[in-house]
Tab-separated table of C-alpha atoms in Angstrom:
chain	number	residue	atom	x	y	z
T	23	MET	CA	-0.149	-0.223	-0.033
T	24	PRO	CA	1.117	3.619	-1.263
T	25	THR	CA	3.175	5.246	1.747
T	26	ARG	CA	0.380	8.384	0.901
T	27	THR	CA	-2.788	6.170	1.362
T	28	VAL	CA	-0.804	4.687	4.822
T	29	ALA	CA	-0.400	8.330	5.866
T	30	ALA	CA	-3.648	9.670	4.918
T	31	ARG	CA	-6.111	6.652	6.887
T	32	SER	CA	-4.277	7.199	9.869
T	33	VAL	CA	-5.157	11.259	9.823
T	34	LEU	CA	-8.193	10.590	8.552
T	35	GLY	CA	-8.929	7.990	11.877
T	36	PHE	CA	-7.321	10.277	14.480
T	37	GLY	CA	-9.363	13.053	12.922
T	38	VAL	CA	-12.808	10.984	13.898
T	39	LEU	CA	-11.645	9.597	16.277
T	40	ALA	CA	-10.945	13.040	17.723
T	41	ALA	CA	-14.010	14.469	17.171
T	42	VAL	CA	-15.767	11.853	18.375
T	43	VAL	CA	-13.938	11.695	21.704
T	44	VAL	CA	-14.293	15.703	21.990
T	45	ALA	CA	-17.907	15.185	20.501
T	46	THR	CA	-19.163	12.607	23.008
T	47	LEU	CA	-17.164	13.420	26.319
T	48	PRO	CA	-18.437	16.459	28.339
T	49	GLY	CA	-15.698	17.512	30.087
T	50	VAL	CA	-13.273	17.057	27.299
T	51	ALA	CA	-15.686	19.465	25.282
T	52	THR	CA	-15.878	21.839	27.794
T	53	GLY	CA	-12.385	21.772	28.342
T	54	ALA	CA	-12.265	22.407	24.529
T	55	VAL	CA	-14.650	25.018	24.679
T	56	ALA	CA	-13.223	26.931	27.498
T	57	LEU	CA	-9.521	26.591	25.901
T	58	PHE	CA	-10.899	27.905	22.482
T	59	ARG	CA	-12.459	31.127	23.683
T	60	ALA	CA	-9.826	31.731	25.747
T	61	GLY	CA	-7.576	31.853	22.501
T	62	VAL	CA	-9.873	34.368	20.791
T	63	ALA	CA	-10.278	36.531	23.650
T	64	ALA	CA	-6.526	37.034	23.082
T	65	LEU	CA	-6.656	37.349	19.807
T	66	ARG	CA	-9.219	40.115	20.042
T	67	GLY	CA	-6.698	41.880	22.632
T	68	ALA	CA	-3.785	41.376	20.478
T	69	GLY	CA	-4.433	44.158	17.881
T	70	HIS	CA	-7.490	46.592	16.804
T	71	GLY	CA	-10.013	45.042	14.591
T	72	LEU	CA	-9.110	41.425	15.133
T	73	LEU	CA	-11.526	39.356	15.602
T	74	SER	CA	-13.819	41.952	16.163
T	75	VAL	CA	-17.073	39.431	14.325
T	76	GLU	CA	-19.464	37.636	16.821
T	77	ASP	CA	-18.060	34.439	18.973
T	78	GLY	CA	-20.731	32.239	17.336
T	79	PHE	CA	-19.353	33.240	13.643
T	80	VAL	CA	-15.571	32.831	14.887
T	81	THR	CA	-16.902	29.134	16.412
T	82	ALA	CA	-18.120	28.597	12.806
T	83	MET	CA	-15.286	29.723	11.096
T	84	VAL	CA	-12.381	27.579	13.326
T	85	VAL	CA	-14.829	24.739	12.821
T	86	THR	CA	-14.905	25.141	8.320
T	87	VAL	CA	-11.082	25.499	8.523
T	88	ILE	CA	-10.703	21.529	10.558
T	89	VAL	CA	-13.055	20.562	7.390
T	90	VAL	CA	-11.838	22.016	4.576
T	91	PRO	CA	-9.032	19.005	4.143
T	92	LEU	CA	-11.122	16.635	4.918
T	93	PRO	CA	-12.797	15.622	1.706
T	94	ALA	CA	-8.531	15.505	0.200
T	95	VAL	CA	-7.639	13.133	2.949
T	96	VAL	CA	-11.127	10.851	2.373
T	97	ALA	CA	-9.251	10.768	-1.362
T	98	ALA	CA	-6.425	10.070	-0.591
T	99	ALA	CA	-7.337	7.419	2.106
T	100	GLY	CA	-8.830	5.407	-0.725
T	101	ARG	CA	-7.009	2.827	-3.138
T	102	GLY	CA	-4.754	5.498	-4.434
T	103	ALA	CA	-6.068	9.219	-4.820
T	104	ALA	CA	-6.801	8.706	-8.624
T	105	ALA	CA	-8.932	6.320	-7.419
T	106	VAL	CA	-11.273	8.031	-4.960
T	107	ALA	CA	-14.019	10.304	-7.299
T	108	GLY	CA	-14.247	13.801	-6.163
T	109	TRP	CA	-17.910	13.609	-4.912
T	110	ARG	CA	-17.552	10.231	-3.601
T	111	ALA	CA	-15.115	11.740	-1.327
T	112	THR	CA	-17.309	14.657	-0.698
T	113	ALA	CA	-19.894	12.342	0.242
T	114	TRP	CA	-18.035	10.436	3.004
T	115	ALA	CA	-16.503	13.486	4.491
T	116	ALA	CA	-20.367	15.293	4.539
T	117	ALA	CA	-21.209	12.102	6.480
T	118	CYS	CA	-18.286	12.039	8.888
T	119	CYS	CA	-19.584	16.559	9.614
T	120	LEU	CA	-23.557	14.916	10.304
T	121	VAL	CA	-22.289	12.273	12.466
T	122	VAL	CA	-20.588	14.222	14.683
T	123	VAL	CA	-21.936	17.380	14.628
T	124	SER	CA	-25.719	15.309	15.617
T	125	ILE	CA	-23.418	13.935	18.952
T	126	ARG	CA	-22.504	17.357	19.792
T	127	ALA	CA	-26.161	18.420	18.793
T	128	ALA	CA	-27.795	16.086	20.935
T	129	GLN	CA	-25.722	16.829	24.075
T	130	GLY	CA	-26.490	20.695	24.375
T	131	ALA	CA	-28.584	23.201	25.834
T	132	THR	CA	-30.427	24.072	22.495
T	133	PRO	CA	-30.000	21.108	20.071
T	134	LEU	CA	-31.593	22.338	16.931
T	135	GLN	CA	-29.553	25.586	16.814
T	136	THR	CA	-26.135	23.479	17.628
T	137	TRP	CA	-27.287	21.265	14.171
T	138	VAL	CA	-27.856	23.813	11.924
T	139	SER	CA	-24.962	25.931	13.461
T	140	GLY	CA	-22.684	22.603	12.803
T	141	VAL	CA	-24.114	22.091	9.311
T	142	VAL	CA	-24.024	25.004	8.020
T	143	ALA	CA	-20.225	25.004	9.273
T	144	CYS	CA	-19.199	22.231	7.727
T	145	THR	CA	-21.018	22.326	4.381
T	146	VAL	CA	-19.347	25.337	3.477
T	147	GLY	CA	-16.063	23.122	4.537
T	148	VAL	CA	-16.631	20.678	2.467
T	149	LEU	CA	-17.564	23.007	-0.043
T	150	LEU	CA	-13.884	24.564	0.289
T	151	GLY	CA	-12.684	21.127	0.729
T	152	CYS	CA	-14.067	19.815	-2.419
T	153	LEU	CA	-12.594	23.032	-4.331
T	154	VAL	CA	-8.841	22.683	-2.784
T	155	LEU	CA	-9.364	18.948	-3.895
T	156	ALA	CA	-10.430	19.564	-7.446
T	157	ALA	CA	-7.408	22.117	-8.137
T	158	ALA	CA	-4.668	20.040	-6.914
T	159	ARG	CA	-5.637	17.507	-9.011
T	160	THR	CA	-6.100	19.925	-12.242
T	161	PRO	CA	-2.812	19.731	-14.120
T	162	ALA	CA	-0.904	22.863	-14.595
T	163	VAL	CA	-1.492	25.065	-17.799
T	164	SER	CA	-0.387	28.260	-19.131
T	165	ALA	CA	-2.977	31.062	-19.418
T	166	THR	CA	-4.283	30.942	-22.838
T	167	GLY	CA	-3.653	34.599	-24.859
T	168	ARG	CA	-7.327	34.941	-25.161
T	169	SER	CA	-7.653	34.416	-21.083
T	170	ARG	CA	-4.919	36.736	-20.908
T	171	THR	CA	-6.627	39.860	-22.412
T	172	LEU	CA	-9.659	39.409	-21.103
T	173	ALA	CA	-8.447	38.971	-17.326
T	174	THR	CA	-5.900	42.435	-18.079
T	175	ALA	CA	-9.073	43.894	-19.104
T	176	LEU	CA	-10.882	42.899	-16.134
T	177	LEU	CA	-8.512	43.772	-13.403
T	178	VAL	CA	-8.271	47.255	-14.568
T	179	LEU	CA	-11.866	47.924	-14.528
T	180	TYR	CA	-11.198	45.610	-10.881
T	181	GLY	CA	-8.848	47.750	-9.422
T	182	LEU	CA	-10.716	50.733	-10.390
T	183	GLY	CA	-13.801	49.772	-8.287
T	184	VAL	CA	-11.335	48.414	-5.333
T	185	LEU	CA	-9.820	52.026	-5.377
T	186	VAL	CA	-13.659	53.605	-4.696
T	187	VAL	CA	-14.681	50.950	-2.374
T	188	GLY	CA	-11.559	50.488	-0.233
T	189	PHE	CA	-11.569	54.812	-0.304
T	190	TRP	CA	-14.947	55.835	-0.251
T	191	GLY	CA	-15.695	58.745	2.424
T	192	SER	CA	-17.383	56.574	4.290
T	193	PRO	CA	-18.341	53.081	4.371
T	194	VAL	CA	-20.262	52.218	1.345
T	195	ASP	CA	-23.513	50.423	3.000
T	196	ALA	CA	-23.774	53.258	5.462
T	197	GLY	CA	-27.118	54.629	4.112
T	198	ALA	CA	-28.363	50.857	3.783
T	199	HIS	CA	-27.443	49.834	7.298
T	200	PRO	CA	-30.854	49.839	8.566
T	201	GLN	CA	-32.462	48.012	5.436
T	202	ILE	CA	-28.982	45.257	6.379
T	203	LEU	CA	-30.217	44.558	9.879
T	204	SER	CA	-33.938	44.572	8.888
T	205	ALA	CA	-32.762	41.879	6.304
T	206	LEU	CA	-30.616	39.820	9.223
T	207	ASP	CA	-33.590	40.223	11.057
T	208	LEU	CA	-35.651	38.045	8.635
T	209	VAL	CA	-33.837	36.030	7.230
T	210	HIS	CA	-32.681	34.963	11.691
T	211	ARG	CA	-36.334	34.375	12.019
T	212	LEU	CA	-36.009	31.892	9.286
T	213	GLY	CA	-33.596	29.790	10.504
T	214	LEU	CA	-30.317	31.519	10.157
T	215	PRO	CA	-27.908	30.899	12.886
T	216	ALA	CA	-28.175	33.798	15.456
T	217	TRP	CA	-23.977	34.507	15.194
T	218	PHE	CA	-24.222	35.294	11.472
T	219	GLY	CA	-24.786	38.985	12.381
T	220	TYR	CA	-24.198	42.167	10.831
T	221	ALA	CA	-20.416	42.297	11.324
T	222	ALA	CA	-20.239	38.460	10.297
T	223	LEU	CA	-22.337	39.559	7.008
T	224	GLU	CA	-19.710	42.116	6.514
T	225	PHE	CA	-16.651	39.798	6.595
T	226	THR	CA	-18.749	37.701	4.206
T	227	ALA	CA	-19.281	40.248	1.586
T	228	ASN	CA	-14.717	41.295	2.261
T	229	VAL	CA	-14.337	37.497	1.332
T	230	LEU	CA	-16.909	37.467	-1.709
T	231	PHE	CA	-15.761	40.526	-3.414
T	232	PHE	CA	-11.515	39.681	-3.212
T	233	VAL	CA	-12.394	36.009	-5.024
T	234	PRO	CA	-12.758	38.189	-8.889
T	235	LEU	CA	-9.361	39.051	-7.668
T	236	GLY	CA	-7.391	35.819	-7.521
T	237	LEU	CA	-9.131	34.815	-10.306
T	238	LEU	CA	-8.495	36.755	-12.671
T	239	VAL	CA	-4.501	36.510	-11.679
T	240	VAL	CA	-4.900	33.283	-12.521
T	241	LEU	CA	-6.041	33.484	-15.895
T	242	ARG	CA	-3.235	36.177	-16.648
T	243	LEU	CA	-0.874	34.633	-15.457
T	244	GLY	CA	-1.516	30.610	-15.176
T	245	THR	CA	-2.439	27.445	-13.088
T	246	ARG	CA	1.536	27.877	-11.517
T	247	ALA	CA	0.620	31.288	-10.304
T	248	TRP	CA	-2.374	30.187	-8.178
T	249	TRP	CA	0.086	31.768	-4.918
T	250	ALA	CA	0.216	35.124	-6.543
T	251	GLY	CA	-3.442	35.207	-7.016
T	252	ALA	CA	-3.694	34.649	-3.085
T	253	ALA	CA	-0.592	36.981	-2.232
T	254	ALA	CA	-2.021	39.863	-4.096
T	255	GLY	CA	-5.341	39.644	-1.659
T	256	LEU	CA	-3.101	40.215	0.919
T	257	VAL	CA	-0.932	42.925	-0.329
T	258	VAL	CA	-3.688	45.028	-1.953
T	259	SER	CA	-6.087	44.595	1.438
T	260	SER	CA	-3.217	45.443	4.028
T	261	THR	CA	-2.425	48.770	1.438
T	262	ILE	CA	-6.216	49.458	1.519
T	263	GLU	CA	-6.133	49.649	5.134
T	264	ILE	CA	-2.775	51.522	5.713
T	265	GLY	CA	-4.504	53.756	3.417
T	266	GLN	CA	-7.510	54.193	5.519
T	267	ALA	CA	-5.768	54.908	8.640
T	268	LEU	CA	-3.424	57.718	6.837
T	269	PHE	CA	-5.256	59.159	4.820
T	270	VAL	CA	-9.275	58.528	5.539
T	271	PRO	CA	-10.473	59.418	9.040
T	272	SER	CA	-13.942	58.355	8.372
T	273	ARG	CA	-12.665	54.791	7.802
T	274	PHE	CA	-11.024	52.427	10.794
T	275	ALA	CA	-8.233	49.664	9.154
T	276	SER	CA	-9.220	46.236	11.059
T	277	LEU	CA	-7.155	43.053	10.269
T	278	ASP	CA	-10.610	41.367	9.747
T	279	ASP	CA	-10.679	43.007	6.472
T	280	VAL	CA	-7.220	41.815	5.466
T	281	LEU	CA	-7.997	38.063	6.774
T	282	ALA	CA	-11.114	37.881	5.231
T	283	ASN	CA	-10.223	39.849	1.564
T	284	THR	CA	-7.123	37.513	1.696
T	285	SER	CA	-9.207	34.381	2.323
T	286	GLY	CA	-11.469	35.467	-0.699
T	287	ALA	CA	-8.463	36.065	-3.196
T	288	VAL	CA	-6.994	32.443	-2.266
T	289	ILE	CA	-10.666	31.259	-3.028
T	290	GLY	CA	-10.547	33.012	-6.267
T	291	ALA	CA	-7.128	32.190	-7.160
T	292	LEU	CA	-8.532	28.065	-6.783
T	293	VAL	CA	-11.429	28.764	-8.784
T	294	GLY	CA	-9.248	30.414	-11.050
T	295	VAL	CA	-7.009	26.960	-11.583
T	296	VAL	CA	-9.775	24.342	-11.674
T	297	VAL	CA	-11.470	26.900	-14.587
T	298	LEU	CA	-8.642	27.186	-16.840
T	299	GLY	CA	-7.573	23.922	-16.521
T	300	ARG	CA	-10.377	22.245	-17.355
T	301	SER	CA	-11.063	24.967	-20.395
T	302	ARG	CA	-8.017	24.466	-21.954
T	303	ARG	CA	-8.598	20.340	-21.224
T	304	ALA	CA	-12.420	20.496	-23.064
T	305	ALA	CA	-10.337	22.517	-25.945
T	306	ALA	CA	-7.658	19.740	-26.416
T	307	PRO	CA	-9.719	17.618	-29.131
T	308	ALA	CA	-10.414	20.949	-31.274
T	309	SER	CA	-6.602	21.624	-31.187
T	310	GLY	CA	-5.420	18.465	-32.742
T	311	PRO	CA	-4.559	14.805	-31.734
T	312	GLY	CA	-3.537	14.019	-28.446
T	313	PRO	CA	-0.276	12.681	-27.166
T	314	GLY	CA	0.726	9.623	-28.636
T	315	PRO	CA	2.638	7.055	-27.262
T	316	GLY	CA	5.843	8.292	-25.900
T	317	THR	CA	5.128	11.508	-24.733
T	318	THR	CA	6.499	12.952	-21.320
T	319	LYS	CA	4.415	12.613	-18.571
T	320	PRO	CA	1.153	14.714	-17.493
T	321	ARG	CA	2.863	17.536	-15.057
T	322	ARG	CA	1.355	17.703	-11.712
T	323	SER	CA	-1.009	19.747	-10.569
T	324	ALA	CA	-0.780	23.637	-10.407
T	325	ALA	CA	-1.790	23.637	-6.377
T	326	GLY	CA	-0.199	19.820	-5.120
T	327	ARG	CA	3.474	22.471	-6.235
């Protein structure tokens, strides 16, 4: 059995065992929650604007981050990473999450709310994990002339939009604040977890706002430069926050914004890898006969470098 498969199975088994122990043993669960809250409090006090979102949203983000590697680990734990289809690995990962969340929810004072919160956080994590797995399995390709031209034009427009939003005299949603609160109140009554408040919505919007940046950088430079798309989010976001602190007194620089923007750029870069790689693969038959015997082996995946 390949060493990678053995390692993946070991990691998967240990992770599931740890999750079940934390979820089922009240003393362990209470201690883990207390330690987690102490860590969050320390981060809140470490710098202005760091983890200023709701405690429940921070918990959901941590659960999501923990779940993200699960589809890839499940896939690698099969009979070779390529033998386990992405949808099958995703289904197994979702099933593991559902079992653990259900056990934990049954022990809580508000089982339905705990279950819904856990399912939401795990669903986002599994979807992101599926994206990571797809990007890791996408062969590295170069950008086409068409994708470079399109990405360059869109990057210019996107950059202008970022400058306007980032250095506007007041937050762009200032005028719609009452309507946003009313909409949140409505979706909370429909079942959205209470921890997804205004700060969580703003954080999520910042993530989505920077997804196009990572995507367009990959379409401009090729899948091997997926890391450049992620780095662009960090550089651009940090520049905006520093500029707000120095030149726009009515705006508040926030480390949360840097974290959210960078996360969005990383997601966009992974999407770019999948989109560009699959579009090139779909266009390959039209460009001529495929590689014959004796050709070089396929290059490694871009995200796996």
